[in-house]
Amino acid sequence: MTALSISEPGRDCPLCPRLHDFIAEWRQREPSWFNAPVPTFLPPDGDDAVRLLIVGLAPGLRGANRTGRPFTGDYAGDLLYSTLISHGFARGEFKARPDDGLELVGTAITNAVRCVPPENKPVGAEIATCRTFLVPTIARFPNLRAVLALGSIAHQSTVRALGGRVAAYPFKHGGQLPAGGITLFSSYHCSRYNTNTGVLTEAMFVSVFREIAAFLRK
């Protein structure tokens, strides 16, 4: 079985009953929405082109859970994709819908938890269970050099997916550490809450991508 075949959960993945039931409820309420595990967003050149993997927390209810593409349909995507475009990691115009024609460049985007959790809060068991997909997602990219984890939960799950101990890789905004054969970068999550409260400014977010771009040019 290849990394590709096990890196994406099926549409009716039953491994996390709470999340499965939550999605089933929203399929009844909003049948036109995606309402399923959100797949990894890939560049058109495929897995071999990926040198940077971005790992978020989980799909937003009215964002990726509605649209089926990571960080599409909510504020976090506005900031993320504009920053990706300005640093050459994406091209086109982001219009917050999956058919907007936006393309990633050498970059893939996924989530530590693929299904939308109630109140945007996955529990520990769900994070651990979904890591069975994060591990092969990382492994499917043979030319991967960097992973950017958005937020402490994504950071911790990525560290574990890379075979490291969380205590040895503490989360820090702007962090840059070698881990599991790649370099792990970390940023506060680009959520509206973090930007509204000043935890994360646009300048802080841009600086992380500036460092990643410089690293990948080496």
CSV table of C-alpha atoms in Angstrom, one decimal:
chain,number,residue,atom,x,y,z
A,1,MET,CA,0.0,0.0,0.0
A,2,THR,CA,1.4,3.4,-1.0
A,3,ALA,CA,1.6,6.5,1.1
A,4,LEU,CA,-0.9,8.1,-1.3
A,5,SER,CA,-3.4,5.4,-0.7
A,6,ILE,CA,-3.4,5.7,3.1
A,7,SER,CA,-2.8,9.5,3.5
A,8,GLU,CA,-6.4,10.5,2.8
A,9,PRO,CA,-9.3,9.2,4.9
A,10,GLY,CA,-12.4,8.0,3.1
A,11,ARG,CA,-15.5,10.3,2.8
A,12,ASP,CA,-17.3,8.4,5.6
A,13,CYS,CA,-14.2,7.7,7.8
A,14,PRO,CA,-15.6,6.3,11.0
A,15,LEU,CA,-12.4,6.4,13.1
A,16,CYS,CA,-13.5,9.4,15.3
A,17,PRO,CA,-17.2,8.8,16.2
A,18,ARG,CA,-17.8,12.3,17.5
A,19,LEU,CA,-16.5,13.9,14.3
A,20,HIS,CA,-18.3,11.4,12.1
A,21,ASP,CA,-21.6,12.1,13.8
A,22,PHE,CA,-21.0,15.9,13.7
A,23,ILE,CA,-20.4,15.8,9.9
A,24,ALA,CA,-23.5,13.5,9.5
A,25,GLU,CA,-25.6,16.2,11.3
A,26,TRP,CA,-24.3,18.9,9.0
A,27,ARG,CA,-24.9,16.8,5.9
A,28,GLN,CA,-28.6,16.9,6.9
A,29,ARG,CA,-28.6,20.6,7.6
A,30,GLU,CA,-26.5,21.7,4.6
A,31,PRO,CA,-26.5,19.0,1.9
A,32,SER,CA,-24.8,21.2,-0.7
A,33,TRP,CA,-21.7,21.6,1.5
A,34,PHE,CA,-18.6,19.3,1.2
A,35,ASN,CA,-19.1,17.8,4.7
A,36,ALA,CA,-16.4,15.2,4.7
A,37,PRO,CA,-12.7,14.8,5.6
A,38,VAL,CA,-10.9,17.6,3.7
A,39,PRO,CA,-8.2,16.3,1.4
A,40,THR,CA,-4.7,17.7,1.1
A,41,PHE,CA,-4.5,20.6,-1.3
A,42,LEU,CA,-1.7,19.8,-3.9
A,43,PRO,CA,0.1,21.7,-6.6
A,44,PRO,CA,-0.7,20.8,-10.2
A,45,ASP,CA,2.8,19.3,-10.7
A,46,GLY,CA,2.0,16.6,-8.1
A,47,ASP,CA,3.7,15.1,-5.1
A,48,ASP,CA,7.3,15.2,-6.5
A,49,ALA,CA,7.1,19.0,-6.7
A,50,VAL,CA,6.3,19.6,-3.0
A,51,ARG,CA,9.1,21.1,-1.0
A,52,LEU,CA,6.9,22.8,1.6
A,53,LEU,CA,4.0,21.2,3.5
A,54,ILE,CA,1.7,23.5,5.6
A,55,VAL,CA,-0.1,21.8,8.4
A,56,GLY,CA,-3.2,23.5,9.9
A,57,LEU,CA,-5.3,22.4,12.8
A,58,ALA,CA,-8.7,21.3,11.3
A,59,PRO,CA,-11.3,22.4,8.8
A,60,GLY,CA,-13.5,25.3,9.8
A,61,LEU,CA,-17.2,24.6,9.8
A,62,ARG,CA,-18.1,27.2,7.2
A,63,GLY,CA,-14.7,27.3,5.7
A,64,ALA,CA,-13.0,24.1,4.4
A,65,ASN,CA,-15.8,21.9,5.7
A,66,ARG,CA,-18.2,23.8,3.4
A,67,THR,CA,-15.8,24.2,0.4
A,68,GLY,CA,-13.7,21.1,0.5
A,69,ARG,CA,-10.3,22.9,0.2
A,70,PRO,CA,-8.1,23.7,3.2
A,71,PHE,CA,-8.3,27.3,4.4
A,72,THR,CA,-10.9,28.2,1.8
A,73,GLY,CA,-14.0,30.2,2.9
A,74,ASP,CA,-12.8,31.9,6.1
A,75,TYR,CA,-10.5,34.7,7.2
A,76,ALA,CA,-7.5,32.4,7.8
A,77,GLY,CA,-7.4,31.6,4.1
A,78,ASP,CA,-7.5,35.2,3.1
A,79,LEU,CA,-4.2,35.8,5.1
A,80,LEU,CA,-2.6,32.5,4.2
A,81,TYR,CA,-3.2,32.5,0.5
A,82,SER,CA,-2.3,36.2,0.0
A,83,THR,CA,1.0,35.5,1.8
A,84,LEU,CA,1.6,32.4,-0.3
A,85,ILE,CA,1.0,34.3,-3.5
A,86,SER,CA,3.3,37.2,-2.5
A,87,HIS,CA,6.2,34.8,-1.7
A,88,GLY,CA,5.8,32.6,-4.8
A,89,PHE,CA,4.2,29.6,-3.1
A,90,ALA,CA,0.9,30.0,-5.0
A,91,ARG,CA,-0.2,31.7,-8.2
A,92,GLY,CA,-3.5,33.1,-9.5
A,93,GLU,CA,-6.2,34.9,-7.5
A,94,PHE,CA,-7.7,33.6,-4.3
A,95,LYS,CA,-11.5,34.1,-4.3
A,96,ALA,CA,-12.3,31.9,-1.4
A,97,ARG,CA,-13.9,29.1,-3.4
A,98,PRO,CA,-12.3,25.8,-4.7
A,99,ASP,CA,-13.0,26.7,-8.3
A,100,ASP,CA,-11.2,30.0,-8.2
A,101,GLY,CA,-8.2,28.6,-10.2
A,102,LEU,CA,-5.6,29.3,-7.5
A,103,GLU,CA,-2.7,26.9,-7.8
A,104,LEU,CA,0.0,26.0,-5.3
A,105,VAL,CA,3.7,26.2,-6.3
A,106,GLY,CA,5.9,23.6,-4.7
A,107,THR,CA,3.6,23.6,-1.7
A,108,ALA,CA,0.9,21.3,-0.2
A,109,ILE,CA,-1.6,22.2,2.5
A,110,THR,CA,-3.2,19.8,4.9
A,111,ASN,CA,-4.7,19.7,8.4
A,112,ALA,CA,-3.6,17.7,11.5
A,113,VAL,CA,-7.3,16.7,11.9
A,114,ARG,CA,-9.1,16.3,8.6
A,115,CYS,CA,-12.7,16.5,9.8
A,116,VAL,CA,-14.4,19.6,11.2
A,117,PRO,CA,-14.7,19.3,15.1
A,118,PRO,CA,-17.5,20.9,17.1
A,119,GLU,CA,-16.5,24.4,18.3
A,120,ASN,CA,-13.3,24.1,16.3
A,121,LYS,CA,-11.8,22.0,19.1
A,122,PRO,CA,-10.6,18.5,18.4
A,123,VAL,CA,-9.8,16.3,21.4
A,124,GLY,CA,-6.6,14.5,22.0
A,125,ALA,CA,-7.8,11.1,20.9
A,126,GLU,CA,-9.0,12.6,17.6
A,127,ILE,CA,-5.7,14.4,17.0
A,128,ALA,CA,-3.8,11.1,17.7
A,129,THR,CA,-6.1,9.1,15.5
A,130,CYS,CA,-5.9,11.4,12.5
A,131,ARG,CA,-2.1,11.3,12.8
A,132,THR,CA,-2.4,7.9,11.1
A,133,PHE,CA,-3.1,10.1,8.0
A,134,LEU,CA,-0.6,12.8,8.7
A,135,VAL,CA,2.3,10.4,8.9
A,136,PRO,CA,1.8,9.0,5.4
A,137,THR,CA,1.0,12.5,4.1
A,138,ILE,CA,4.4,13.7,5.1
A,139,ALA,CA,6.0,10.5,3.6
A,140,ARG,CA,4.3,10.9,0.2
A,141,PHE,CA,6.4,13.9,-0.7
A,142,PRO,CA,9.9,12.6,-1.7
A,143,ASN,CA,11.4,16.1,-2.1
A,144,LEU,CA,9.9,17.6,1.0
A,145,ARG,CA,12.4,20.0,2.8
A,146,ALA,CA,10.2,22.0,5.1
A,147,VAL,CA,7.0,21.7,7.1
A,148,LEU,CA,5.2,24.8,8.5
A,149,ALA,CA,2.9,24.0,11.5
A,150,LEU,CA,0.2,26.6,12.2
A,151,GLY,CA,-0.5,26.7,15.9
A,152,SER,CA,0.7,24.6,18.8
A,153,ILE,CA,-1.6,21.6,18.3
A,154,ALA,CA,-0.5,21.2,14.6
A,155,HIS,CA,3.1,21.7,15.7
A,156,GLN,CA,2.9,19.0,18.4
A,157,SER,CA,1.1,16.5,16.1
A,158,THR,CA,3.7,17.2,13.4
A,159,VAL,CA,6.5,16.6,15.8
A,160,ARG,CA,5.0,13.3,16.8
A,161,ALA,CA,4.4,12.4,13.1
A,162,LEU,CA,8.1,13.0,12.5
A,163,GLY,CA,9.0,10.6,15.3
A,164,GLY,CA,10.1,13.3,17.7
A,165,ARG,CA,9.3,14.1,21.3
A,166,VAL,CA,7.2,17.2,21.9
A,167,ALA,CA,9.4,18.2,24.9
A,168,ALA,CA,12.4,18.4,22.6
A,169,TYR,CA,10.6,20.5,20.0
A,170,PRO,CA,8.7,23.2,21.9
A,171,PHE,CA,6.3,25.4,20.0
A,172,LYS,CA,7.5,28.9,19.3
A,173,HIS,CA,6.3,31.4,16.8
A,174,GLY,CA,9.1,31.8,14.2
A,175,GLY,CA,10.6,28.6,15.3
A,176,GLN,CA,12.9,26.7,13.0
A,177,LEU,CA,14.2,23.2,14.0
A,178,PRO,CA,15.6,20.2,12.2
A,179,ALA,CA,13.3,17.2,12.7
A,180,GLY,CA,12.9,13.9,11.1
A,181,GLY,CA,15.0,14.7,8.1
A,182,ILE,CA,13.3,18.0,7.3
A,183,THR,CA,13.1,21.4,8.9
A,184,LEU,CA,10.1,22.3,11.0
A,185,PHE,CA,8.9,25.9,11.0
A,186,SER,CA,6.2,27.1,13.4
A,187,SER,CA,3.8,30.0,13.4
A,188,TYR,CA,0.8,31.1,15.4
A,189,HIS,CA,-2.3,30.1,13.5
A,190,CYS,CA,-3.6,32.7,11.1
A,191,SER,CA,-7.1,32.7,12.6
A,192,ARG,CA,-9.2,35.8,12.9
A,193,TYR,CA,-9.1,35.4,16.7
A,194,ASN,CA,-5.3,35.6,16.7
A,195,THR,CA,-5.1,38.5,14.4
A,196,ASN,CA,-7.9,40.4,16.1
A,197,THR,CA,-6.3,40.0,19.5
A,198,GLY,CA,-2.8,40.9,18.2
A,199,VAL,CA,-1.3,37.5,19.0
A,200,LEU,CA,-0.4,37.4,15.3
A,201,THR,CA,0.2,40.4,13.1
A,202,GLU,CA,0.4,40.2,9.3
A,203,ALA,CA,4.1,41.3,9.6
A,204,MET,CA,4.8,38.4,11.9
A,205,PHE,CA,3.2,35.9,9.6
A,206,VAL,CA,5.0,37.3,6.5
A,207,SER,CA,8.3,37.1,8.3
A,208,VAL,CA,7.9,33.3,8.8
A,209,PHE,CA,7.3,32.9,5.0
A,210,ARG,CA,10.3,35.1,4.3
A,211,GLU,CA,12.4,32.8,6.3
A,212,ILE,CA,11.0,29.7,4.6
A,213,ALA,CA,11.6,31.1,1.2
A,214,ALA,CA,15.2,31.9,2.1
A,215,PHE,CA,15.7,28.4,3.5
A,216,LEU,CA,14.3,26.8,0.3
A,217,ARG,CA,16.6,28.8,-1.9
A,218,LYS,CA,19.7,27.3,-0.2
